[in-house]
Coordinates of C-alpha atoms and ligand atoms in Angstrom, one line a residue:
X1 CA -241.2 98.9 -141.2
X2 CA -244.1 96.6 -140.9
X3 CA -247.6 98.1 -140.8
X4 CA -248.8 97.5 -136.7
X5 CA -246.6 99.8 -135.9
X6 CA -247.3 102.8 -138.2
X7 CA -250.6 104.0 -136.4
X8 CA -249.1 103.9 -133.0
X9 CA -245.7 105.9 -134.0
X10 CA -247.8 108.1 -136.0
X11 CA -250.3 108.9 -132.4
X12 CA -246.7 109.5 -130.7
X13 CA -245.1 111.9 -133.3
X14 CA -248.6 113.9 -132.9
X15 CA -248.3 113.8 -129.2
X16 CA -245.0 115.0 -129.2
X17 CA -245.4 117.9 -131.7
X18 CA -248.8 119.3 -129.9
X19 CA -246.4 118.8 -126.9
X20 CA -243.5 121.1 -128.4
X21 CA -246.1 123.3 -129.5
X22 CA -248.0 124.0 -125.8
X23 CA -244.4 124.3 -124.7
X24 CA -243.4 126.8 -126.8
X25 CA -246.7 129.1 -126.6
X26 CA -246.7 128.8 -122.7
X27 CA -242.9 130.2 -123.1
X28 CA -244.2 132.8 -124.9
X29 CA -246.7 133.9 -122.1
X30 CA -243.6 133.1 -119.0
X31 CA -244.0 136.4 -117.6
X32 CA -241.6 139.1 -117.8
X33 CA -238.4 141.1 -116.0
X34 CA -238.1 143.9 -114.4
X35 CA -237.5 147.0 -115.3
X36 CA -240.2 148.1 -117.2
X37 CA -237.9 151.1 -117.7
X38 CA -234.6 151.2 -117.4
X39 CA -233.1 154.7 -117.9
X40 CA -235.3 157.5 -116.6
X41 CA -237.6 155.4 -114.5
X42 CA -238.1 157.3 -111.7
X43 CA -241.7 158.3 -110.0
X44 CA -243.6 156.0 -112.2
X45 CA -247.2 156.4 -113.3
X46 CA -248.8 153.3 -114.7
X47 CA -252.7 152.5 -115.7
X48 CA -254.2 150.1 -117.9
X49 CA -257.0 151.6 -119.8
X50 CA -259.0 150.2 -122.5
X51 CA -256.7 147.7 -123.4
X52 CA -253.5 148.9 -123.0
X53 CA -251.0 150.3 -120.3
X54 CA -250.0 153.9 -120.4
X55 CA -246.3 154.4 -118.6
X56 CA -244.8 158.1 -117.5
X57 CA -242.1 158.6 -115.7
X58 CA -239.8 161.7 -114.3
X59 CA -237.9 163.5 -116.8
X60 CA -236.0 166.5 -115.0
X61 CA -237.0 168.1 -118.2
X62 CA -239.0 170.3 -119.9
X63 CA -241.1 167.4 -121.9
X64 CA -243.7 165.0 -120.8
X65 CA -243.9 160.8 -122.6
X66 CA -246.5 158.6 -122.5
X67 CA -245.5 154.7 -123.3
X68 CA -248.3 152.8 -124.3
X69 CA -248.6 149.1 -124.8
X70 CA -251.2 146.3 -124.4
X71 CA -249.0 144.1 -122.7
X72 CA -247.1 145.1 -119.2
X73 CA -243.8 143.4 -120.8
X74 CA -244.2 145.6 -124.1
X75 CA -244.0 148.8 -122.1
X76 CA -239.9 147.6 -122.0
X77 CA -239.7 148.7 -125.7
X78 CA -242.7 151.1 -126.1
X79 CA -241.6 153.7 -127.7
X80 CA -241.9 157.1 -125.5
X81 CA -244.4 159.5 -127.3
X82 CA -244.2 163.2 -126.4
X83 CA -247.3 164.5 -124.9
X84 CA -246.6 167.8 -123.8
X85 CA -243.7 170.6 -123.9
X86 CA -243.4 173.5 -122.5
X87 CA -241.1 176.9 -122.2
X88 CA -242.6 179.1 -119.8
X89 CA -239.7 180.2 -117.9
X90 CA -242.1 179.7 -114.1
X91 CA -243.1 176.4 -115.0
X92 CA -240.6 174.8 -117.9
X93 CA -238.1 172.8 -116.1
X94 CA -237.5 169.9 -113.4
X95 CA -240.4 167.8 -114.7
X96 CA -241.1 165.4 -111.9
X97 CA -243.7 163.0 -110.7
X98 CA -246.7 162.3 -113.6
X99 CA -249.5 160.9 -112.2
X100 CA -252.6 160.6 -114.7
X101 CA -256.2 160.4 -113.4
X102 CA -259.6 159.7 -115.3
X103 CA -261.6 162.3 -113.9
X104 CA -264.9 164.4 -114.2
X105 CA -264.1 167.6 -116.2
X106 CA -266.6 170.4 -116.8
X107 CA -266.9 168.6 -120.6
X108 CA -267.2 164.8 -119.1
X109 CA -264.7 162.3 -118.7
X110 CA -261.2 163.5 -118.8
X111 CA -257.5 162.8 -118.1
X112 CA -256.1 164.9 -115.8
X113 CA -252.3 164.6 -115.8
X114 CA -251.0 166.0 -112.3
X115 CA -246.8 166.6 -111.9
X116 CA -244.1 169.2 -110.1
X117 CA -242.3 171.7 -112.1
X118 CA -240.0 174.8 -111.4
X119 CA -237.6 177.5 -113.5
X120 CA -234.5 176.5 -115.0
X121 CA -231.0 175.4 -113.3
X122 CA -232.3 175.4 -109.8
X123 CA -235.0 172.9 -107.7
X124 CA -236.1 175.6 -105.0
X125 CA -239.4 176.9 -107.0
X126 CA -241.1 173.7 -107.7
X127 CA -244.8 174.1 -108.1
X128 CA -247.7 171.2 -109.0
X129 CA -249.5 171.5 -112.4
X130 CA -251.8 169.7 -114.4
X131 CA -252.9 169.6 -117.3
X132 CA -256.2 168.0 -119.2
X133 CA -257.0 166.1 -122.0
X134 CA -259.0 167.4 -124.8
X135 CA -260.6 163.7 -124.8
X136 CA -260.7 160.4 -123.1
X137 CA -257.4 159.2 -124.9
X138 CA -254.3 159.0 -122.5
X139 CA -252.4 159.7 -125.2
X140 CA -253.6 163.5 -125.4
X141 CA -253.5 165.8 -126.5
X142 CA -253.0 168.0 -123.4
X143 CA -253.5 171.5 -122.6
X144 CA -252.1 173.2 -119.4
X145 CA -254.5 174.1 -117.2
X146 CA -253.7 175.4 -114.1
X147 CA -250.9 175.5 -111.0
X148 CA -252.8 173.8 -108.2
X149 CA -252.0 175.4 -104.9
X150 CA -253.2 176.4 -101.4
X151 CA -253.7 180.1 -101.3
X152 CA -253.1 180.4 -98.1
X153 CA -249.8 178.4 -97.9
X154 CA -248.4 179.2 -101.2
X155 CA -244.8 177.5 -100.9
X156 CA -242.4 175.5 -102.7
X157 CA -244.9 171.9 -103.0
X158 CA -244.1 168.4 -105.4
X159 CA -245.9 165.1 -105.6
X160 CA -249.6 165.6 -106.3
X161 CA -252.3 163.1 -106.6
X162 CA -255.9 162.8 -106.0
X163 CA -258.0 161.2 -103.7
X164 CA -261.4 160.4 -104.4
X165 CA -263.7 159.5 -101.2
X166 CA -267.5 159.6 -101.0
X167 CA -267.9 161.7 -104.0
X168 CA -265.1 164.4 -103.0
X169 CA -262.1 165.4 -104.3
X170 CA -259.2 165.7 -102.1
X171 CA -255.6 167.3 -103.1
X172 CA -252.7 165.1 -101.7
X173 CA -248.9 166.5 -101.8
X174 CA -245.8 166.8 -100.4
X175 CA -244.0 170.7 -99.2
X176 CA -242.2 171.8 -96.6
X177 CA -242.1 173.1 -93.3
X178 CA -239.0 174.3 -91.4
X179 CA -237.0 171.3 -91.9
X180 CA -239.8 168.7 -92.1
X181 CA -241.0 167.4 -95.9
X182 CA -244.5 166.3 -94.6
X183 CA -247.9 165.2 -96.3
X184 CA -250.7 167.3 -97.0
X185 CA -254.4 167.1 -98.1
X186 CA -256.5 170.0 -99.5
X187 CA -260.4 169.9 -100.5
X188 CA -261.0 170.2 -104.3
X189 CA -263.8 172.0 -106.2
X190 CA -262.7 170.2 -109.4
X191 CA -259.5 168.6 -110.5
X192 CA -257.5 172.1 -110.6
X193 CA -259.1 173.7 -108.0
X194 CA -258.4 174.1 -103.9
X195 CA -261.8 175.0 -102.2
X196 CA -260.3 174.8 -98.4
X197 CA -256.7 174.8 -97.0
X198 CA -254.1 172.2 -96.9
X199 CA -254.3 170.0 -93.4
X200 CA -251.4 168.1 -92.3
X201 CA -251.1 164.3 -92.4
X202 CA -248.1 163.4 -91.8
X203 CA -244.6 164.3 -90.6
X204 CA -241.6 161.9 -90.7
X205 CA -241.2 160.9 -87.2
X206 CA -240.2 157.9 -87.0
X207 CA -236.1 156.9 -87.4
X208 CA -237.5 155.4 -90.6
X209 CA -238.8 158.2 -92.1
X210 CA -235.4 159.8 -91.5
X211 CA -232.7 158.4 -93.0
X212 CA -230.9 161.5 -95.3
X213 CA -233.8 163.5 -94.2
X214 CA -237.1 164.4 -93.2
X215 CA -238.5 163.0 -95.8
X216 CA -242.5 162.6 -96.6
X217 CA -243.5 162.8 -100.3
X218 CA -245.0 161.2 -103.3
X219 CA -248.8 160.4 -102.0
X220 CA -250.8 157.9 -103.4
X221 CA -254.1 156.5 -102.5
X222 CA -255.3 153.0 -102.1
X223 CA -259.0 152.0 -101.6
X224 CA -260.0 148.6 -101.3
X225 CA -262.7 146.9 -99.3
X226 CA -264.1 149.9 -97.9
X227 CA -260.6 150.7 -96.8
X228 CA -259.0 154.1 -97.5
X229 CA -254.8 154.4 -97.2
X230 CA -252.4 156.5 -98.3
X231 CA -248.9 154.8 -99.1
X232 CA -246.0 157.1 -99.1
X233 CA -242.5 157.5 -99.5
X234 CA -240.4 158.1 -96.9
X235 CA -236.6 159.3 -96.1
X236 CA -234.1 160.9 -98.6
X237 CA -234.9 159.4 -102.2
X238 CA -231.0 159.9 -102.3
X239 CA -230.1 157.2 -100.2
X240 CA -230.6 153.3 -100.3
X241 CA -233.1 153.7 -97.5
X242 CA -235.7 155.3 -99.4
X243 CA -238.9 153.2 -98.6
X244 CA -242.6 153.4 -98.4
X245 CA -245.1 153.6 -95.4
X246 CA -248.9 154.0 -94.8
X247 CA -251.7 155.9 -93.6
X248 CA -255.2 154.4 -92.7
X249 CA -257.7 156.6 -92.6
X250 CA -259.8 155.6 -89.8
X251 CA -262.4 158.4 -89.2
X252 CA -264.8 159.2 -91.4
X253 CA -263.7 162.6 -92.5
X254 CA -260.5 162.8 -94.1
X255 CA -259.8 166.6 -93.2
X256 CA -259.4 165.8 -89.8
X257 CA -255.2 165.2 -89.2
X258 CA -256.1 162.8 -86.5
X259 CA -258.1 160.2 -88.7
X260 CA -255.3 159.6 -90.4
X261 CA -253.2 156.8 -88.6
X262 CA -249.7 156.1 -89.1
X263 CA -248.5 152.3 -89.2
X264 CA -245.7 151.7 -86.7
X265 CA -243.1 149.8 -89.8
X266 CA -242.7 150.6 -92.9
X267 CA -244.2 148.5 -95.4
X268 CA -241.8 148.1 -98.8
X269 CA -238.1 149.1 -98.1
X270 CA -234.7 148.1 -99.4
X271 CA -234.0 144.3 -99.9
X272 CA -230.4 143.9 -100.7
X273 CA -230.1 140.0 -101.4
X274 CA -232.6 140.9 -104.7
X275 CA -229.7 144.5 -105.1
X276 CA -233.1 146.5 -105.0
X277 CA -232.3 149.9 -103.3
X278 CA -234.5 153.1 -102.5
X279 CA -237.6 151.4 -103.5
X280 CA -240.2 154.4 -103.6
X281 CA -242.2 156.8 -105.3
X282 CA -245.3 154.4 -106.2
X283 CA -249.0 153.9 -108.1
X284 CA -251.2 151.1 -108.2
X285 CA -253.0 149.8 -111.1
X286 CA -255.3 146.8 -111.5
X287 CA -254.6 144.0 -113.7
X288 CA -256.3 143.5 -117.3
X289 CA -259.0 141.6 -115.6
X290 CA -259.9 143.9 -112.5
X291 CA -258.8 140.6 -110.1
X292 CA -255.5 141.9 -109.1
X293 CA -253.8 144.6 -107.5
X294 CA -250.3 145.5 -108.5
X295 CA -247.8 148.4 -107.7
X296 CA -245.4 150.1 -109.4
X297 CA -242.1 152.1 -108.3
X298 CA -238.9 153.1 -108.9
X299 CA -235.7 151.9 -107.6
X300 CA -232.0 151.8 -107.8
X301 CA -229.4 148.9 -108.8
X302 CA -227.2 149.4 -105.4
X303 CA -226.6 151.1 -102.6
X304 CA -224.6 154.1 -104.1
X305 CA -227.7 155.2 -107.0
X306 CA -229.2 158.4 -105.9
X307 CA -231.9 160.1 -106.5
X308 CA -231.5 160.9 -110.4
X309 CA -232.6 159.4 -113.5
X310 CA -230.9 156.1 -113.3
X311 CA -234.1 154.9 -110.9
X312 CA -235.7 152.4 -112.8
X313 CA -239.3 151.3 -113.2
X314 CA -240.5 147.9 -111.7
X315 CA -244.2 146.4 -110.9
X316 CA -244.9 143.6 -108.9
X317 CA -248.4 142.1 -107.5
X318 CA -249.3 142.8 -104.4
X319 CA -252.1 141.3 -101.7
X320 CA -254.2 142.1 -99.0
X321 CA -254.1 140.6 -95.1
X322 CA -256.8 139.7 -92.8
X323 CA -256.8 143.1 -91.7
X324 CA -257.4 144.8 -94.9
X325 CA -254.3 146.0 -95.4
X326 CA -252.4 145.7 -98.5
X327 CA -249.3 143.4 -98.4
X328 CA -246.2 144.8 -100.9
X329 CA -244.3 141.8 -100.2
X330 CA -240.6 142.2 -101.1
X331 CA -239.5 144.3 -104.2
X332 CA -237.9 141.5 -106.5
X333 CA -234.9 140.6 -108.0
X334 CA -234.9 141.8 -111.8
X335 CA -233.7 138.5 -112.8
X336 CA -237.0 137.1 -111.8
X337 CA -239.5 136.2 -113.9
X338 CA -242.8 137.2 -113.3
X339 CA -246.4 135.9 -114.1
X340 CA -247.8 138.3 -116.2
X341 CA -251.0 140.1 -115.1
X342 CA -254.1 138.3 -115.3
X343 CA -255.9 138.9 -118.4
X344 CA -252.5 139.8 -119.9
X345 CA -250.8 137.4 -122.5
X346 CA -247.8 139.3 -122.9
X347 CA -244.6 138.6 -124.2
X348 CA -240.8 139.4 -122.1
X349 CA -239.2 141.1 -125.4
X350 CA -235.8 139.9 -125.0
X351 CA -234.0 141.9 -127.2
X352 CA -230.9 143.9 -125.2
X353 CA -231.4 147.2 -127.3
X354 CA -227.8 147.5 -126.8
X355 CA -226.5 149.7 -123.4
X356 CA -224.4 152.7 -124.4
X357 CA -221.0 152.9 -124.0
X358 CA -220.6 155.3 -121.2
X359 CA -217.3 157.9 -121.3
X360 CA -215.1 159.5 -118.9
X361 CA -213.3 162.4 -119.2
X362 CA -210.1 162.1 -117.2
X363 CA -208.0 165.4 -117.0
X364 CA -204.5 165.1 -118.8
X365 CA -201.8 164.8 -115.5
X366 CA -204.3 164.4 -113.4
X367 CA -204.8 161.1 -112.6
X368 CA -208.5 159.9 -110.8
X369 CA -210.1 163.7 -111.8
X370 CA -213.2 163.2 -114.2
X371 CA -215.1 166.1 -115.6
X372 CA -218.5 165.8 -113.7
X373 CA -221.4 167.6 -113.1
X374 CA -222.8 169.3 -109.7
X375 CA -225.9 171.0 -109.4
X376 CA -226.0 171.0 -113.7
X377 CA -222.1 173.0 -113.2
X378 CA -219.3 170.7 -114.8
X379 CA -215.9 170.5 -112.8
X380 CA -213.2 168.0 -112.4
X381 CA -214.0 165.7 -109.2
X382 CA -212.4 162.6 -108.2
X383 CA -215.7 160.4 -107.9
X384 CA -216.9 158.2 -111.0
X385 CA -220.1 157.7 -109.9
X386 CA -222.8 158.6 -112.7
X387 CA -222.7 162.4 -112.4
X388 CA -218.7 161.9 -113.9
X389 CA -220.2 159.0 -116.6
X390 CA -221.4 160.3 -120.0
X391 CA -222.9 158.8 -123.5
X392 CA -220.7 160.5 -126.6
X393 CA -223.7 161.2 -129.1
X394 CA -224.2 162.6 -133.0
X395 CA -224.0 166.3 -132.3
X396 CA -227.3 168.1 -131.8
X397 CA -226.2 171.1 -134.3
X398 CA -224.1 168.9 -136.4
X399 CA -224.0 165.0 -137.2
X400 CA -220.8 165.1 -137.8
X401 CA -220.0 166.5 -134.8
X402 CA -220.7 165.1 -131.3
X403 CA -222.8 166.1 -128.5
X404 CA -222.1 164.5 -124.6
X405 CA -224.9 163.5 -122.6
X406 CA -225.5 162.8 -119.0
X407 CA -225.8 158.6 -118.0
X408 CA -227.6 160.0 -114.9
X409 CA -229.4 162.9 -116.5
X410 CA -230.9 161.6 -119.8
X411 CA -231.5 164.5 -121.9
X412 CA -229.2 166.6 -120.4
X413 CA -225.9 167.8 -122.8
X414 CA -222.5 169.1 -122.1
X415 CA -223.4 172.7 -123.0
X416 CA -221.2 176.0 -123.1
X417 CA -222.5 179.7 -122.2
X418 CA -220.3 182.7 -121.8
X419 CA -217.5 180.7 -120.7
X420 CA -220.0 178.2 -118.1
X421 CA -219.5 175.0 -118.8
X422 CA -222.7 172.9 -117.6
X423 CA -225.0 170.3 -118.5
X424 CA -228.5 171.5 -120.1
X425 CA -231.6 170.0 -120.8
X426 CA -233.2 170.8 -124.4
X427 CA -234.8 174.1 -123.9
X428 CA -235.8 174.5 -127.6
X429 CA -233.4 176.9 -128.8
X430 CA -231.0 176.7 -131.3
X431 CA -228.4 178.3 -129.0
X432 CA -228.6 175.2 -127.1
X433 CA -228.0 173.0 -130.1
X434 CA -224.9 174.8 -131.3
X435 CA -223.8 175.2 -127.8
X436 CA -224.4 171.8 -126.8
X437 CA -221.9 170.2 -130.0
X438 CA -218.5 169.5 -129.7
X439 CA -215.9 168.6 -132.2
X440 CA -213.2 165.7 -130.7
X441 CA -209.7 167.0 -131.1
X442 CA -205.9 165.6 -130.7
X443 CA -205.5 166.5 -127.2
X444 CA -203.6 170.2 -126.7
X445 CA -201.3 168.9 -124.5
X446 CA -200.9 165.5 -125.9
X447 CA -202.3 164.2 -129.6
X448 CA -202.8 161.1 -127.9
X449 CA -205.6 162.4 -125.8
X450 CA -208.1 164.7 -126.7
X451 CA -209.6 167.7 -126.2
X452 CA -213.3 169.2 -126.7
X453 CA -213.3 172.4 -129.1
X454 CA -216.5 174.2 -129.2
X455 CA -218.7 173.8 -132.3
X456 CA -220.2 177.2 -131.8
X457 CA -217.0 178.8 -131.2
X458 CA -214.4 177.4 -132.7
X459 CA -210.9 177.9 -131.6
X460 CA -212.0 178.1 -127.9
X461 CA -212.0 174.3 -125.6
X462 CA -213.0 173.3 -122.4
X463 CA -210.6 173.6 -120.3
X464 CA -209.3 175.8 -116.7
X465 CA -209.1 179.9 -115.8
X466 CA -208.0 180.6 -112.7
X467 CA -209.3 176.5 -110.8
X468 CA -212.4 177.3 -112.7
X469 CA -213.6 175.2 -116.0
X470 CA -214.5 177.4 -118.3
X471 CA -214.0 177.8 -122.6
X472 CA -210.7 178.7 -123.3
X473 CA -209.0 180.3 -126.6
X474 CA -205.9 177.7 -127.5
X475 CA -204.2 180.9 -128.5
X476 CA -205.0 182.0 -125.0
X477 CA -202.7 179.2 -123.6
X478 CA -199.4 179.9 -122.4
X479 CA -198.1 177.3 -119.9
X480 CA -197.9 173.1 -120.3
X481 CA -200.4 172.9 -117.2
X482 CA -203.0 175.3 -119.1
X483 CA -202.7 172.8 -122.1
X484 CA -203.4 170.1 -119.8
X485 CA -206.4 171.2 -118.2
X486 CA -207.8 171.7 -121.8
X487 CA -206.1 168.2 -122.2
X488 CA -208.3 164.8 -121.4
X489 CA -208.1 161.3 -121.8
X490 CA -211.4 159.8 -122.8
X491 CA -211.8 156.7 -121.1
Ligands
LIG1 O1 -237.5 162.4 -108.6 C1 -237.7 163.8 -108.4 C2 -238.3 164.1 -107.1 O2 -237.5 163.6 -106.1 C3 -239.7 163.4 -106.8 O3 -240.8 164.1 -107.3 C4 -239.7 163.4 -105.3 O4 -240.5 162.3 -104.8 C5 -238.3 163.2 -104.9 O5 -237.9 164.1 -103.9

């Protein structure tokens, strides 16, 4: 090659590499997918605080996480810490709705982490909690500190959060009355205290507000520009139709029921050409940077999810109109890629960690009947929606054993108890580990198909008494159709 043209090729070989290279970085900083998480997403709280985000979610159980990463796309594979347990029989069980506010504390600064809980196997005694910090970490530790509630109307109540107005302290939640699931706000002396009586602020009334029930819950507040709103959830979080509305509070004092106005149309609801249903249960949180506003909420894949734990977690930026309100836009597609929050340089980690292979249990004969659970009670049924799906795991008691869990549920076992056959969240015994393991056996009725003998009392299987699934001795089996109802084929 003669020498005139080694300078220039060399300039274009540099050009092209720093070219490759900008490519490649501004890949790396594309954005990232929803959801943020994708099993047990539901009633998302999300902050970013001191350089990282902090992500909580529902858990129906009896344990609070915190995610933490410094990148919004990180929180995808953050692994979930355990902040709190507890086994008080009033307040152990049903964990829903975390919210997590910086607050001021008789000590200073602290985290006050508000949610819903209740007793064990039923949702009609759910109370709101919190419980503080010992520091400014969101990571804890956490004490419990106290059941917040209105003295004066002491009921069933779920969704708390704060609102903080002109140096007050305002209570926000969702209870009942008669057949109405309305909104209420309460004064607060300090972040686990009522000082007044709940007022009302609002009560589905409109048809969109409706849909599966009367349905007003999961509060949050919104300030910007002088502006104070409350954006809501509204109609059964069991149905596709689960959406969110606002309230503007335009008087000064936010005790008074009438300052608080209701607008006409919902304002983030279902959009099925992205297959986003039942988009609900929200927070805000402010980018990296403080220069944008973002929300995040749960929502289901299609139109038959419900309102369990396969709502996932998504966030998506939102603006503000001319009029001050905020704009939610659409809830996207999770195949689209979104710009990361400003001030965030985070990466989309790709990795699939793998889905589990989800089981049925389809009764021997009996063609289209799947073992499935019903208010926690395991039965045949002839549906295949997610209560009749389960994940086949090491057992709890015994590796070499197995233990089933709920796809809809997480952290919910197949669990035998003096013959009920049900599915059980970990309440820290060990009676739930052994009675939670199963051992896999040839099928009773057929060796081709198999059937689930009880690790804690061997000899006896899942199977029917009178209609009724139960734990039956094998030696207790008489007839071929009793073999077959402790008879499955695992599909
Ligand atoms: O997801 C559990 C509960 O269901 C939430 O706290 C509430 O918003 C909804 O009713």
């Amino acid at each position: 090659m003669t020498k005139q043209f080694i300078k220039p090729l060399f300039a274009l070989f540099l050009t092209l590499g720093l070219l490759m290279v900008f490519v490649f970085a501004s890949a790396q900083d594309s954005g990232f997918r929803n959801p943020l998480n994708a099993n047990g997403g539901a009633d998302p709280w999300l902050t970013y605080y001191e350089g990282n985000y902090y992500l909580s979610t529902t858990t129906w159980a009896s344990t609070w996480y915190m995610r933490k990463s410094p990148t919004l796309a990180g929180l995808k594979t953050a692994e979930p810490i355990e902040i709190y347990y507890d086994d008080d029989p009033s307040k152990c069980c049903n964990f829903w709705a975390p919210e997590f506010h910086l607050l001021d504390g008789p000590n200073g600064k602290r985290w006050y982490f508000y949610y819903s809980a209740g007793t064990a196997n039923t949702l009609d005694n759910q109370h709101t909690h919190v419980l503080e910090s010992e520091g400014t970490d969101p990571m804890g530790p956490y004490h419990y500190k106290a059941r917040v509630f209105d003295a004066s109307h002491d009921t069933w109540a779920i969704d708390s959060s704060v609102l903080e107005l002109n140096g007050n302290l305002y209570f926000l939640f969702s209870a009942w009355e008669g057949s109405f699931q309305n909104l209420y706000i309460a004064p607060m002396e300090n972040p686990w205290t009522l000082s007044g009586s709940r007022v009302l602020i609002s009560k589905p009334s409109y048809a969109w507000e409706t849909q599966g029930g009367n349905t007003n819950e999961g509060p949050v507040a919104l300030q910007h520009d002088g502006n104070t709103f409350i954006v809501f959830s509204a109609s059964s979080c069991a149905t596709p139709d689960y959406k969110l509305g606002i309230l503007h509070l335009v008087g000064d004092d936010p005790m008074v029921n009438s300052n608080w106005e209701k607008h006409a149309e919902p304002i983030f609801e279902r959009a099925d050409a992205n297959s986003v249903f039942a988009p609900g249960h929200n927070g805000f949180f402010t980018s990296p940077d403080g220069t944008e506003s973002w929300i995040v909420y749960h929502a289901n894949d299609s139109t038959n999810g419900s309102c369990d734990g396969q709502r996932n977690t998504r966030a998506q930026k939102i603006s503000w109109n001319a009029d001050g309100f905020p704009e939610l836009g659409t809830p996207v597609s999770t195949t689209t890629i979104l710009a990361n929050p400003s001030g965030d340089t985070g990466i989309d980690p790709l990795p699939d960690l793998g889905t589990p292979k989800i089981s049925y249990f389809e009764t021997y004969g009996l063609e289209g009947s799947f073992l499935q659970h019903r208010n926690f009670i395991v039965s045949p049924g002839y549906s295949t929606n997610a209560d009749a799906q389960f994940v086949i795991k090491p057992g709890l008691a015994d590796e070499n054993a197995l233990s089933i869990e709920s796809v809809n549920y997480p952290g919910y076992f197949l669990r035998q108890q003096k013959g009920k056959i049900f599915i059980s969240s970990d309440d820290r015994t060990d009676a739930f580990l052994q009675e939670s393991t199963w051992y896999l056996r040839p099928g009773l009725a057929n060796a081709d198909a198999v059937s689930l003998e009880s690790y804690a009392l061997p000899g006896s299987f899942v199977g029917k008494r009178f209609g009724i699934t139960t734990l039956v001795k094998e030696a207790d089996l008489k007839t071929e159709l009793e073999r077959e109802d402790a008879t499955f084929n695992l599909k």
